[in-house]
PDB file of N, CA and C in Angstrom:
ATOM      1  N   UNK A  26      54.254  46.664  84.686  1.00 82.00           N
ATOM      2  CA  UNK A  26      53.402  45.601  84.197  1.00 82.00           C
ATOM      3  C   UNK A  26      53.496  44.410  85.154  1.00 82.00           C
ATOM      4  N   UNK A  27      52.493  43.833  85.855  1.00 91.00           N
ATOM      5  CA  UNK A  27      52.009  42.878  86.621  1.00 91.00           C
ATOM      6  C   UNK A  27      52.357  41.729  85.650  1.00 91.00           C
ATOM      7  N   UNK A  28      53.795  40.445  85.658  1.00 96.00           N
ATOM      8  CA  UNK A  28      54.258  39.736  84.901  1.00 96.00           C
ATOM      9  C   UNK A  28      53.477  37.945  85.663  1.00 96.00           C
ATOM     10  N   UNK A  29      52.511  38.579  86.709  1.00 95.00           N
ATOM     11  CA  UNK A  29      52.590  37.075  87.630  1.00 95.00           C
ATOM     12  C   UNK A  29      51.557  35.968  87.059  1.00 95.00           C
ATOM     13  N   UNK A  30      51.327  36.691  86.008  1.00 96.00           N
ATOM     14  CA  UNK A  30      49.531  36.626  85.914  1.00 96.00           C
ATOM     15  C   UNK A  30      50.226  34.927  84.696  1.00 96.00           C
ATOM     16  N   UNK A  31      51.263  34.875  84.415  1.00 96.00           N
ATOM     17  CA  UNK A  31      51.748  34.042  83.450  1.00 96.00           C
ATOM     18  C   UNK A  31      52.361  32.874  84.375  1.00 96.00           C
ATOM     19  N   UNK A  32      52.906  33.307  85.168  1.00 97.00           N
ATOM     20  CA  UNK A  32      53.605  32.276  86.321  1.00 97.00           C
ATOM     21  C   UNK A  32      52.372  31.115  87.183  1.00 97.00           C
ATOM     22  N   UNK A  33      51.250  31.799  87.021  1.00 95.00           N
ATOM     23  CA  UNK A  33      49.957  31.266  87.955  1.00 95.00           C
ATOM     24  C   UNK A  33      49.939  29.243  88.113  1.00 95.00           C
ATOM     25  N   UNK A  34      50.164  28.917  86.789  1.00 96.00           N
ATOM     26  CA  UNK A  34      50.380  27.184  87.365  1.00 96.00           C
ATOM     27  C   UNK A  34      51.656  26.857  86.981  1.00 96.00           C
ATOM     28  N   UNK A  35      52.898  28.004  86.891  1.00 97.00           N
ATOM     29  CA  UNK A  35      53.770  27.227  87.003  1.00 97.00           C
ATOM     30  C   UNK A  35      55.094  27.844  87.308  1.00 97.00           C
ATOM     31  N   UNK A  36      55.561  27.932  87.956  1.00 97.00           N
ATOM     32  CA  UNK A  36      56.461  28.653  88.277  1.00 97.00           C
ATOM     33  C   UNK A  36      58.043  28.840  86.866  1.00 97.00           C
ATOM     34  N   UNK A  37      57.785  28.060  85.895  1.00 98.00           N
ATOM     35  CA  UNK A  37      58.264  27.987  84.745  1.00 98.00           C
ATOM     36  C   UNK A  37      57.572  28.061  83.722  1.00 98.00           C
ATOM     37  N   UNK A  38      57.468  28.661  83.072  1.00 98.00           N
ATOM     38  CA  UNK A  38      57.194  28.608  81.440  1.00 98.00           C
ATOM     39  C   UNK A  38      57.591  28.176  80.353  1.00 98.00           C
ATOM     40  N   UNK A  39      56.816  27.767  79.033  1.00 98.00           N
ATOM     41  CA  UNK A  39      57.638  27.241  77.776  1.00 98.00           C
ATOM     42  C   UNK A  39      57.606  28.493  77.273  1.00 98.00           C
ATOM     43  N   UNK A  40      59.168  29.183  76.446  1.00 98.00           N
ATOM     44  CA  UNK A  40      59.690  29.542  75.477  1.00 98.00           C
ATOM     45  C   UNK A  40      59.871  29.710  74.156  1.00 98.00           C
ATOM     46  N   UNK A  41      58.935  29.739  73.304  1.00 98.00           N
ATOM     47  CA  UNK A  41      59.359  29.561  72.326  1.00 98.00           C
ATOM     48  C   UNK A  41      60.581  31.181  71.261  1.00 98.00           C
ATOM     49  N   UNK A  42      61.486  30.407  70.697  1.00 98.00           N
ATOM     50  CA  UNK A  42      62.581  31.653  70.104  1.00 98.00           C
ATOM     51  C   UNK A  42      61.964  31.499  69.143  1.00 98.00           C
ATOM     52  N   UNK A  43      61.803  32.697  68.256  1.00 98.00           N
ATOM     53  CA  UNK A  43      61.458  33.216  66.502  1.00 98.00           C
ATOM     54  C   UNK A  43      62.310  33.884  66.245  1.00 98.00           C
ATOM     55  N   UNK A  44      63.003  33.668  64.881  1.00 98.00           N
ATOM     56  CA  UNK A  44      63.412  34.409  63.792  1.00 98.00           C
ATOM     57  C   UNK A  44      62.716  35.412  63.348  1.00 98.00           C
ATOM     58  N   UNK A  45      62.618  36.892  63.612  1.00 98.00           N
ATOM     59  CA  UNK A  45      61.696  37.739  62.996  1.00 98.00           C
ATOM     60  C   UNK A  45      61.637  37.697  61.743  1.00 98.00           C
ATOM     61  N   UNK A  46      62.868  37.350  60.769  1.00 98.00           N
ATOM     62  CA  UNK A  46      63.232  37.667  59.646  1.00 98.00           C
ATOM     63  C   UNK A  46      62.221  37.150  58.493  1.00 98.00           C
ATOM     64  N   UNK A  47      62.538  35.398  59.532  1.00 98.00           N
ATOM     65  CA  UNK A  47      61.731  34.437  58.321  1.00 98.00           C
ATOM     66  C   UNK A  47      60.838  33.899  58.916  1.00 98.00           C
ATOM     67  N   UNK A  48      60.338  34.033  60.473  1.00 98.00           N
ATOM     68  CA  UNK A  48      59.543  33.429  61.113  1.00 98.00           C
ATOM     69  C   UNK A  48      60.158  31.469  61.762  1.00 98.00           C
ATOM     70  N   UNK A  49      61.439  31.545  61.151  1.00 98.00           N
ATOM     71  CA  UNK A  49      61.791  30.103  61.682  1.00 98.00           C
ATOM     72  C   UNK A  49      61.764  29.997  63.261  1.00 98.00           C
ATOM     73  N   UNK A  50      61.500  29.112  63.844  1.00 98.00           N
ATOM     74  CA  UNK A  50      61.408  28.394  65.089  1.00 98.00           C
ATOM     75  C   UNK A  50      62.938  28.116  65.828  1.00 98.00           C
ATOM     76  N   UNK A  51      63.433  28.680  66.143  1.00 98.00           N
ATOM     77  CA  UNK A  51      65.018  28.989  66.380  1.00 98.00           C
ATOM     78  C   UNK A  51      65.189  28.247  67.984  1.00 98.00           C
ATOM     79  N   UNK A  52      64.527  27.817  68.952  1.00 98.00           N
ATOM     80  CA  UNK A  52      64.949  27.090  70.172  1.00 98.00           C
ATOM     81  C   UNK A  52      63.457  27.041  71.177  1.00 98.00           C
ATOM     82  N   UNK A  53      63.571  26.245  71.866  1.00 98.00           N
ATOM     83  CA  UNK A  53      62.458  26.013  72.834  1.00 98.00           C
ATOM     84  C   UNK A  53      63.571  26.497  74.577  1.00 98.00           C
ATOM     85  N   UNK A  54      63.072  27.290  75.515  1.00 98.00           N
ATOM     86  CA  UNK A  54      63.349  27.556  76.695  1.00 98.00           C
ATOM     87  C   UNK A  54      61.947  27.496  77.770  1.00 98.00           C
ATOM     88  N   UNK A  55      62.887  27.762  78.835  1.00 98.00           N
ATOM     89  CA  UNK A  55      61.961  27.935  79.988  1.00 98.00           C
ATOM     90  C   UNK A  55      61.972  29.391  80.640  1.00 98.00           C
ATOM     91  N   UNK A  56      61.348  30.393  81.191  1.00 98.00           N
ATOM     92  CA  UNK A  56      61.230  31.500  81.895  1.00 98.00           C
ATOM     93  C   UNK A  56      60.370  30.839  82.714  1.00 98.00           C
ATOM     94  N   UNK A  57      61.119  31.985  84.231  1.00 98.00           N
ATOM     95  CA  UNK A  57      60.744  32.555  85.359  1.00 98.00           C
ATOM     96  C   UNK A  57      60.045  33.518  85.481  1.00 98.00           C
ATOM     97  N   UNK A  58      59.527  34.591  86.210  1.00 98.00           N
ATOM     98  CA  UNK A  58      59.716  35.662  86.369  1.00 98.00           C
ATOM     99  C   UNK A  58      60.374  36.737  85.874  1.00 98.00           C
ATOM    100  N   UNK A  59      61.698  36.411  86.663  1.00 98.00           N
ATOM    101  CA  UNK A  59      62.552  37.127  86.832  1.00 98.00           C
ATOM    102  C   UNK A  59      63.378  37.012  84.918  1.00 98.00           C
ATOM    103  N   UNK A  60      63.468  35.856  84.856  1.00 98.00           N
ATOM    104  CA  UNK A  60      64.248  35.415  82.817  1.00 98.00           C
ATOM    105  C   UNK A  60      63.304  36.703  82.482  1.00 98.00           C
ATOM    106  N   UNK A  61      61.645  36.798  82.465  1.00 98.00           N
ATOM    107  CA  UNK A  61      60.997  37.242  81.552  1.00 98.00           C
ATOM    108  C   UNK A  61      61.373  39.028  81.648  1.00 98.00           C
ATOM    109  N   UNK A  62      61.362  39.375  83.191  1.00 98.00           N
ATOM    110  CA  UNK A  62      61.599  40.830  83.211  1.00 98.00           C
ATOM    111  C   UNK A  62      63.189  41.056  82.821  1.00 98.00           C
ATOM    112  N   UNK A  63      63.721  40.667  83.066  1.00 98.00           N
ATOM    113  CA  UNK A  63      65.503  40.726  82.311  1.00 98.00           C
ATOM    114  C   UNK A  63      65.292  40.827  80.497  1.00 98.00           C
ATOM    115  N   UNK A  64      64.617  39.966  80.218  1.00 98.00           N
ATOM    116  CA  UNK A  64      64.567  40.281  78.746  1.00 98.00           C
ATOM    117  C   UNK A  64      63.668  40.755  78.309  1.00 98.00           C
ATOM    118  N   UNK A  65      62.755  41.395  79.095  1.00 98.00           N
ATOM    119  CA  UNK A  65      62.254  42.583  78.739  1.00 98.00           C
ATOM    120  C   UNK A  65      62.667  43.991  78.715  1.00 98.00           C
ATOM    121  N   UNK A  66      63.748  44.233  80.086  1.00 98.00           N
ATOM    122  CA  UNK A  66      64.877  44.980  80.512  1.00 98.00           C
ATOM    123  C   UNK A  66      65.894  45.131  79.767  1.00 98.00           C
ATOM    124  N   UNK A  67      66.381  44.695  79.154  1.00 98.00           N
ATOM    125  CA  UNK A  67      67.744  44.322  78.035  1.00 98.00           C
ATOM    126  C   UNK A  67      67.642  43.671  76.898  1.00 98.00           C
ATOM    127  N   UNK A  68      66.770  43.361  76.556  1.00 98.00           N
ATOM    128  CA  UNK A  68      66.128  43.285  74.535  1.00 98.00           C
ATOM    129  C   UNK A  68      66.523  42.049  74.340  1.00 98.00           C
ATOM    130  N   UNK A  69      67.404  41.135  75.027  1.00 98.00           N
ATOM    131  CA  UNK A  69      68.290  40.351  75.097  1.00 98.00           C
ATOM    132  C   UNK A  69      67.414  39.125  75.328  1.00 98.00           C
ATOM    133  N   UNK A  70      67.295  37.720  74.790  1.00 98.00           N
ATOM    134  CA  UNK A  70      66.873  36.247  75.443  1.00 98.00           C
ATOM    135  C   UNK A  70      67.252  36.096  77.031  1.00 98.00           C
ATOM    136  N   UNK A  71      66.293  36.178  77.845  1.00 98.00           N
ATOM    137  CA  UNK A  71      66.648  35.482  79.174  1.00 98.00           C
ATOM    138  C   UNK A  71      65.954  34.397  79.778  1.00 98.00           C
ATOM    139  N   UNK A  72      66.277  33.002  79.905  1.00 98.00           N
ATOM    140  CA  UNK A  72      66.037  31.888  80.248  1.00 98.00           C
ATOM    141  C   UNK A  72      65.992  31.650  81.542  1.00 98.00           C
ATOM    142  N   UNK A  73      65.317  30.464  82.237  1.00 98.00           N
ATOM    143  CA  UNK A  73      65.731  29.897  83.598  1.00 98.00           C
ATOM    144  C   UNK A  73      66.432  28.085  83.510  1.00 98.00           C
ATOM    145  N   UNK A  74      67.467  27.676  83.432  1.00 97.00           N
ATOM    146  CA  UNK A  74      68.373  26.606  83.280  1.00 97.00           C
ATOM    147  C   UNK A  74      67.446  25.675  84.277  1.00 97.00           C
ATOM    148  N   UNK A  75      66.878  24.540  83.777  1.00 96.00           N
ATOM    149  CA  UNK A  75      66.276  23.609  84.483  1.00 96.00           C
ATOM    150  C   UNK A  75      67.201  22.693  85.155  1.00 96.00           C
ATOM    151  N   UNK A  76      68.117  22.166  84.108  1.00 95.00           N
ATOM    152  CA  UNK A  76      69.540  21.483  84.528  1.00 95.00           C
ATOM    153  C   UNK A  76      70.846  22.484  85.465  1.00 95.00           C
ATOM    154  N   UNK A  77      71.027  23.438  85.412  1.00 95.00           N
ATOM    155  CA  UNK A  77      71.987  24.372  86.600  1.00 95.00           C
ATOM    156  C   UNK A  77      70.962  25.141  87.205  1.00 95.00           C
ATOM    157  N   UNK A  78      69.570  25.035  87.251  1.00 97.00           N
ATOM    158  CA  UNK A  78      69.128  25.920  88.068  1.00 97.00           C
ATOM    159  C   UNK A  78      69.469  26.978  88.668  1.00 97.00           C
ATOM    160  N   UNK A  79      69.569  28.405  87.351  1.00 98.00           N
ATOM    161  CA  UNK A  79      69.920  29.637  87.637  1.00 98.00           C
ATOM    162  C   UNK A  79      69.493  30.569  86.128  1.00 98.00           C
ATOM    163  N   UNK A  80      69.439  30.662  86.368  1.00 98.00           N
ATOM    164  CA  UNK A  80      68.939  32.824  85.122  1.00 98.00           C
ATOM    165  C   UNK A  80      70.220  32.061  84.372  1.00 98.00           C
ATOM    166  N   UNK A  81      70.033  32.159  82.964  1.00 97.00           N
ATOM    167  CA  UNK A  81      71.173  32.603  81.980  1.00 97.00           C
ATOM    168  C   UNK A  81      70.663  33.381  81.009  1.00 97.00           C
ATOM    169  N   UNK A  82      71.248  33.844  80.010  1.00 98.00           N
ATOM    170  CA  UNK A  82      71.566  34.959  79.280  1.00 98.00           C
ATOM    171  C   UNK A  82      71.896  34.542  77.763  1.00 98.00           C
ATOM    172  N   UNK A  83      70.884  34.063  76.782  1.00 97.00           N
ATOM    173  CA  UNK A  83      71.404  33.309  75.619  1.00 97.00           C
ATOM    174  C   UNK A  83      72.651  34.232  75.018  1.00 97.00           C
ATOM    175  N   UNK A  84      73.711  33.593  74.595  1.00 96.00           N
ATOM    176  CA  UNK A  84      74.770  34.360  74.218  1.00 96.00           C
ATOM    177  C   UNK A  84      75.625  34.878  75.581  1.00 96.00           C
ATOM    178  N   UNK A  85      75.165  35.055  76.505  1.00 95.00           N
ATOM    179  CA  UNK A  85      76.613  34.978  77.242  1.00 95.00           C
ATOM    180  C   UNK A  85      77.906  34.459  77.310  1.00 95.00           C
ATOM    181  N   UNK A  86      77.947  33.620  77.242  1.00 93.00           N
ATOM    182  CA  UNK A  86      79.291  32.728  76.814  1.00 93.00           C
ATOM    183  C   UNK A  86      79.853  32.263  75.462  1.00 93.00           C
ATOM    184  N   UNK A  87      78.935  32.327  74.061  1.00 95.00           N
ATOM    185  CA  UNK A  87      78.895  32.139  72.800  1.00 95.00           C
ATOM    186  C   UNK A  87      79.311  33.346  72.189  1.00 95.00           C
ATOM    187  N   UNK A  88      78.117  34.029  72.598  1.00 96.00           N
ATOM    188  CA  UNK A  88      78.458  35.854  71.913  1.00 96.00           C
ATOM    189  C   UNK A  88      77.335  35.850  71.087  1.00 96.00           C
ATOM    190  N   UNK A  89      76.368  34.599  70.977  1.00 97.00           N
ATOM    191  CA  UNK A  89      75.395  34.212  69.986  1.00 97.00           C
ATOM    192  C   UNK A  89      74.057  34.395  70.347  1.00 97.00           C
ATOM    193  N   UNK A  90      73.478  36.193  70.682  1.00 98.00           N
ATOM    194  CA  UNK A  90      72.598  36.476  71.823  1.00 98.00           C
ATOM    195  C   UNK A  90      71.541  36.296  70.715  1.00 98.00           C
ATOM    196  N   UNK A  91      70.554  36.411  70.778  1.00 98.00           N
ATOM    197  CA  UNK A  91      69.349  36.850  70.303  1.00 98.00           C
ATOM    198  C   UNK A  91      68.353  37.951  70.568  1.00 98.00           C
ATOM    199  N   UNK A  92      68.424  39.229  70.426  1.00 98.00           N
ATOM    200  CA  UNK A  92      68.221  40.238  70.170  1.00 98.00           C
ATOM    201  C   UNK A  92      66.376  40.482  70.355  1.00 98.00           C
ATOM    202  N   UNK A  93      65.943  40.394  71.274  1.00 98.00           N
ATOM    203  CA  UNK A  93      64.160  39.989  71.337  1.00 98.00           C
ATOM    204  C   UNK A  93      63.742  41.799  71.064  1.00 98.00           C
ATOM    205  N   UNK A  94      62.648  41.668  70.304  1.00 98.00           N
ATOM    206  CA  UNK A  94      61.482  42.708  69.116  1.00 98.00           C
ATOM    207  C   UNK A  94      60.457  43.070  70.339  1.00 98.00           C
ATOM    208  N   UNK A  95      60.053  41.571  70.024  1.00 98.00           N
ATOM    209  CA  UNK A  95      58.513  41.321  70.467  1.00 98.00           C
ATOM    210  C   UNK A  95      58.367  40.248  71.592  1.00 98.00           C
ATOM    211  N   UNK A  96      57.422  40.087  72.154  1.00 98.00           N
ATOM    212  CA  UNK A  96      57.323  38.732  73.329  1.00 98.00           C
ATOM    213  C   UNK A  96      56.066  38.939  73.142  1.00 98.00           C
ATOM    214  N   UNK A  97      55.055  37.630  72.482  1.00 98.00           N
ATOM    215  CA  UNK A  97      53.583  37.104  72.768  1.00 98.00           C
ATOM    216  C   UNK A  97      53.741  35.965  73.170  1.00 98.00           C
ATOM    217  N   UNK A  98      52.404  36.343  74.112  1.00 98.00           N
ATOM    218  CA  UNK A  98      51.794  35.241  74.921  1.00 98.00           C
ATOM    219  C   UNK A  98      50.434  34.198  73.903  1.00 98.00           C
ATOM    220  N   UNK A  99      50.573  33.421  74.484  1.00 97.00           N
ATOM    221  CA  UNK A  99      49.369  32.484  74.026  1.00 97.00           C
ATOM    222  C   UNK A  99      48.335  32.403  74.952  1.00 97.00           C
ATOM    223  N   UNK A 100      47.019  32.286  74.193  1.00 97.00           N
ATOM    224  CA  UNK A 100      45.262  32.154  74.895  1.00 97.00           C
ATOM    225  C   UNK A 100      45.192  31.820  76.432  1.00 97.00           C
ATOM    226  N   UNK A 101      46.437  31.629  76.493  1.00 96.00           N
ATOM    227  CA  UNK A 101      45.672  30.625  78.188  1.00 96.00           C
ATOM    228  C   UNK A 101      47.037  31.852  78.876  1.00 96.00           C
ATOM    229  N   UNK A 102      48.194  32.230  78.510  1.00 96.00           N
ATOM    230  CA  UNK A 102      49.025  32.976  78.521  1.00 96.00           C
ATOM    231  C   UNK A 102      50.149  32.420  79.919  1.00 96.00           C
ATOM    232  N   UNK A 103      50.332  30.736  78.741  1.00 96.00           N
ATOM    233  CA  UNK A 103      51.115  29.927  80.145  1.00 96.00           C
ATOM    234  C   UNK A 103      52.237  29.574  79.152  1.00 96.00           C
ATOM    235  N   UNK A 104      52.263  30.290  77.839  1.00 98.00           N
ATOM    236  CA  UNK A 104      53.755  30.113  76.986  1.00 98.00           C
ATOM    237  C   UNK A 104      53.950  31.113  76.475  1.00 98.00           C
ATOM    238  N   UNK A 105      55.161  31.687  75.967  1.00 98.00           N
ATOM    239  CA  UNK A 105      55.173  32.357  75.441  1.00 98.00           C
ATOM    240  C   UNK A 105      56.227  32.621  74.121  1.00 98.00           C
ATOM    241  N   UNK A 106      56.204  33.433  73.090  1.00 98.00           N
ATOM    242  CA  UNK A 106      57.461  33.193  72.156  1.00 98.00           C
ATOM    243  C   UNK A 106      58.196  34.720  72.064  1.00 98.00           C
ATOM    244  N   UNK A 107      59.374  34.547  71.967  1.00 98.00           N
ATOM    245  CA  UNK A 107      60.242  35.646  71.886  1.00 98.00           C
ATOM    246  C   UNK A 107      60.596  35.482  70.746  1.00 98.00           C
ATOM    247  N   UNK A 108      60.020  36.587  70.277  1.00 98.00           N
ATOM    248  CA  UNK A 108      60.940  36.997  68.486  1.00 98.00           C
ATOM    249  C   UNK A 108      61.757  37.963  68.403  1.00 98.00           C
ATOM    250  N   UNK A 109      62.466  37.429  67.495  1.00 98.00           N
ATOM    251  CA  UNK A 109      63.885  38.601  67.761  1.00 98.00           C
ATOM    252  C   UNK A 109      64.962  38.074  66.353  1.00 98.00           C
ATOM    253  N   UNK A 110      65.922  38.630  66.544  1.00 98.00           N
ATOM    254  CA  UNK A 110      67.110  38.409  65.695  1.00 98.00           C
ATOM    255  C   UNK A 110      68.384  37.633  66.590  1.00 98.00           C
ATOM    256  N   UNK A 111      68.258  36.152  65.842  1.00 98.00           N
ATOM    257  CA  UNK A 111      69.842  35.935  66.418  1.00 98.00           C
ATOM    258  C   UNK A 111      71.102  36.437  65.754  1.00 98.00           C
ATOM    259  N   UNK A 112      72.264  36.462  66.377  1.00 97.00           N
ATOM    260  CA  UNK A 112      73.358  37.135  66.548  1.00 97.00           C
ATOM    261  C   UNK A 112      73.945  35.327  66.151  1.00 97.00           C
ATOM    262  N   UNK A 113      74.322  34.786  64.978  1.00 96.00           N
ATOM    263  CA  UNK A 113      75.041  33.782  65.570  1.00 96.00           C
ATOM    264  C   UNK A 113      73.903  32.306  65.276  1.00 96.00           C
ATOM    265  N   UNK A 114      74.657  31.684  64.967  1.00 97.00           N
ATOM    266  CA  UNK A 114      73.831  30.367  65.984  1.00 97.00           C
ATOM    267  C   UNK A 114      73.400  29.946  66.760  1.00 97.00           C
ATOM    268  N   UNK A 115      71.890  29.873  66.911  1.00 97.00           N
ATOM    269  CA  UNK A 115      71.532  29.552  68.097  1.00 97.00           C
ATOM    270  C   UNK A 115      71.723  28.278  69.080  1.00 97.00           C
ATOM    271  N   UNK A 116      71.766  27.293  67.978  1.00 96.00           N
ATOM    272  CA  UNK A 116      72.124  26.058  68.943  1.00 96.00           C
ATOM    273  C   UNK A 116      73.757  25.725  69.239  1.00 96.00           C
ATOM    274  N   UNK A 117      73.497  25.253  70.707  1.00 93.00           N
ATOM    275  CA  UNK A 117      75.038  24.631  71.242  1.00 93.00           C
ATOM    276  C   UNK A 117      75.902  23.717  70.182  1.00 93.00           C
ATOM    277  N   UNK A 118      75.313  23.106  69.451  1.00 95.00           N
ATOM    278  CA  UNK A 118      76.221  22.608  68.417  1.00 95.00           C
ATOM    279  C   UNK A 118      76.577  23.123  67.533  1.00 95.00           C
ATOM    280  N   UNK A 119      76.290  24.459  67.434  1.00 96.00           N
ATOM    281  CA  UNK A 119      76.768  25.515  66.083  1.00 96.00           C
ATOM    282  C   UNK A 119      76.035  25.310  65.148  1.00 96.00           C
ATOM    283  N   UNK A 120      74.464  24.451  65.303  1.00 97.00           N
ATOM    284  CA  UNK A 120      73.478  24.577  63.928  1.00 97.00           C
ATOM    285  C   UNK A 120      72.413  26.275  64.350  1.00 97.00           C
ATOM    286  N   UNK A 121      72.398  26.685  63.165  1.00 96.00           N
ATOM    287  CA  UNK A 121      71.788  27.799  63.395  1.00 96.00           C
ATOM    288  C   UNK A 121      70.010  27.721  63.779  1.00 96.00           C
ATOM    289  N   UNK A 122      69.590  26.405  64.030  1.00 97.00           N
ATOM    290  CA  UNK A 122      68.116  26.613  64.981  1.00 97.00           C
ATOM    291  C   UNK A 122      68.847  25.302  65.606  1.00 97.00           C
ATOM    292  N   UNK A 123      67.969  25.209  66.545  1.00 97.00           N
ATOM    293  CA  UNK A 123      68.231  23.688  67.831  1.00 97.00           C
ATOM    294  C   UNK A 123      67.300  22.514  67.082  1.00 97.00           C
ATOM    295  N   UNK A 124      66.438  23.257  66.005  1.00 97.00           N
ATOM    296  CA  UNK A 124      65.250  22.295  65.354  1.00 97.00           C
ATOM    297  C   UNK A 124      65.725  21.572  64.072  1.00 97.00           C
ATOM    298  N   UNK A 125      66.976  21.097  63.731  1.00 96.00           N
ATOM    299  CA  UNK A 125      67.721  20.464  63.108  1.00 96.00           C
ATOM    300  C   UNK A 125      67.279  19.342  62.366  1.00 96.00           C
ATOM    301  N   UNK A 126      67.192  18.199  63.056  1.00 96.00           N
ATOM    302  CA  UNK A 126      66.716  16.959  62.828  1.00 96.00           C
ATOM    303  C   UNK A 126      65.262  16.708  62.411  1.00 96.00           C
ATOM    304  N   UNK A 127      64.999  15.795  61.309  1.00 97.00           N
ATOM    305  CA  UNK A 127      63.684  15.495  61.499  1.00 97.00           C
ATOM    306  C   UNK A 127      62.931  14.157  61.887  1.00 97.00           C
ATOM    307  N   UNK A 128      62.202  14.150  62.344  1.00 96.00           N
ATOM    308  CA  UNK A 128      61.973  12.768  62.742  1.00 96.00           C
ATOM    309  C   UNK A 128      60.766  12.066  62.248  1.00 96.00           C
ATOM    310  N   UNK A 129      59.897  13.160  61.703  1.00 97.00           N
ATOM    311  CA  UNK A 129      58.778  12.305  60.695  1.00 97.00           C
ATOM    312  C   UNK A 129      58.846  13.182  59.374  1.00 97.00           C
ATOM    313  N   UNK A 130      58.286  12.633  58.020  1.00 97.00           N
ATOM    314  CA  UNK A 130      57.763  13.794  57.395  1.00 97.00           C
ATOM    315  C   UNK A 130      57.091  12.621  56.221  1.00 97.00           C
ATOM    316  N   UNK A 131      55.616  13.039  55.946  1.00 96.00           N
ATOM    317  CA  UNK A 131      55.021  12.586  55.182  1.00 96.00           C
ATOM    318  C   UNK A 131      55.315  12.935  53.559  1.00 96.00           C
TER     319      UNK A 131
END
């Protein structure tokens, strides 16, 4: 599968993580290329680190992987969301989505 066709204005992509279970919104990332064919390769979340600039591996170092189903693209096919099952908490602070806080609500 020809993956370039998503990279075309940007050499990064937005991420979005899903909860298959319940559909919750579990983290926002960036993919490469290369993030997107790795976790297509290994079922596994693979990111590109904007801040260490390098491939990581959600759950590598936690143990708190997320387990990707499915990967859709959106209309223009310049984002995309990975649904899957996390393993764990997804966010670095040990809350189980990164979408924690709220900041408006009518």
């Amino acid at each position: 599968m020809d993956l370039s066709k998503f990279f075309v204005k940007s050499e990064l992509i937005p991420v979005i993580c899903q909860d298959e279970r319940n559909g919750e919104v579990l983290m926002l990332g960036y993919a490469n290329e290369e993030a997107l064919k790795r976790t297509m390769e290994t079922g596994t979340a693979w990111f590109f680190s904007r801040s260490r600039q390098k491939l990581w591996n959600k759950g590598e170092t936690s143990g708190n992987f997320i387990f990707v189903s499915k990967i859709l693209s959106d209309c223009d096919d310049d984002t995309l969301i990975y649904v899957g099952t996390p393993k764990g908490p997804v966010c670095h602070t040990g809350n189980r989505t990164c979408f924690y806080t709220t900041l408006w609500e009518k």
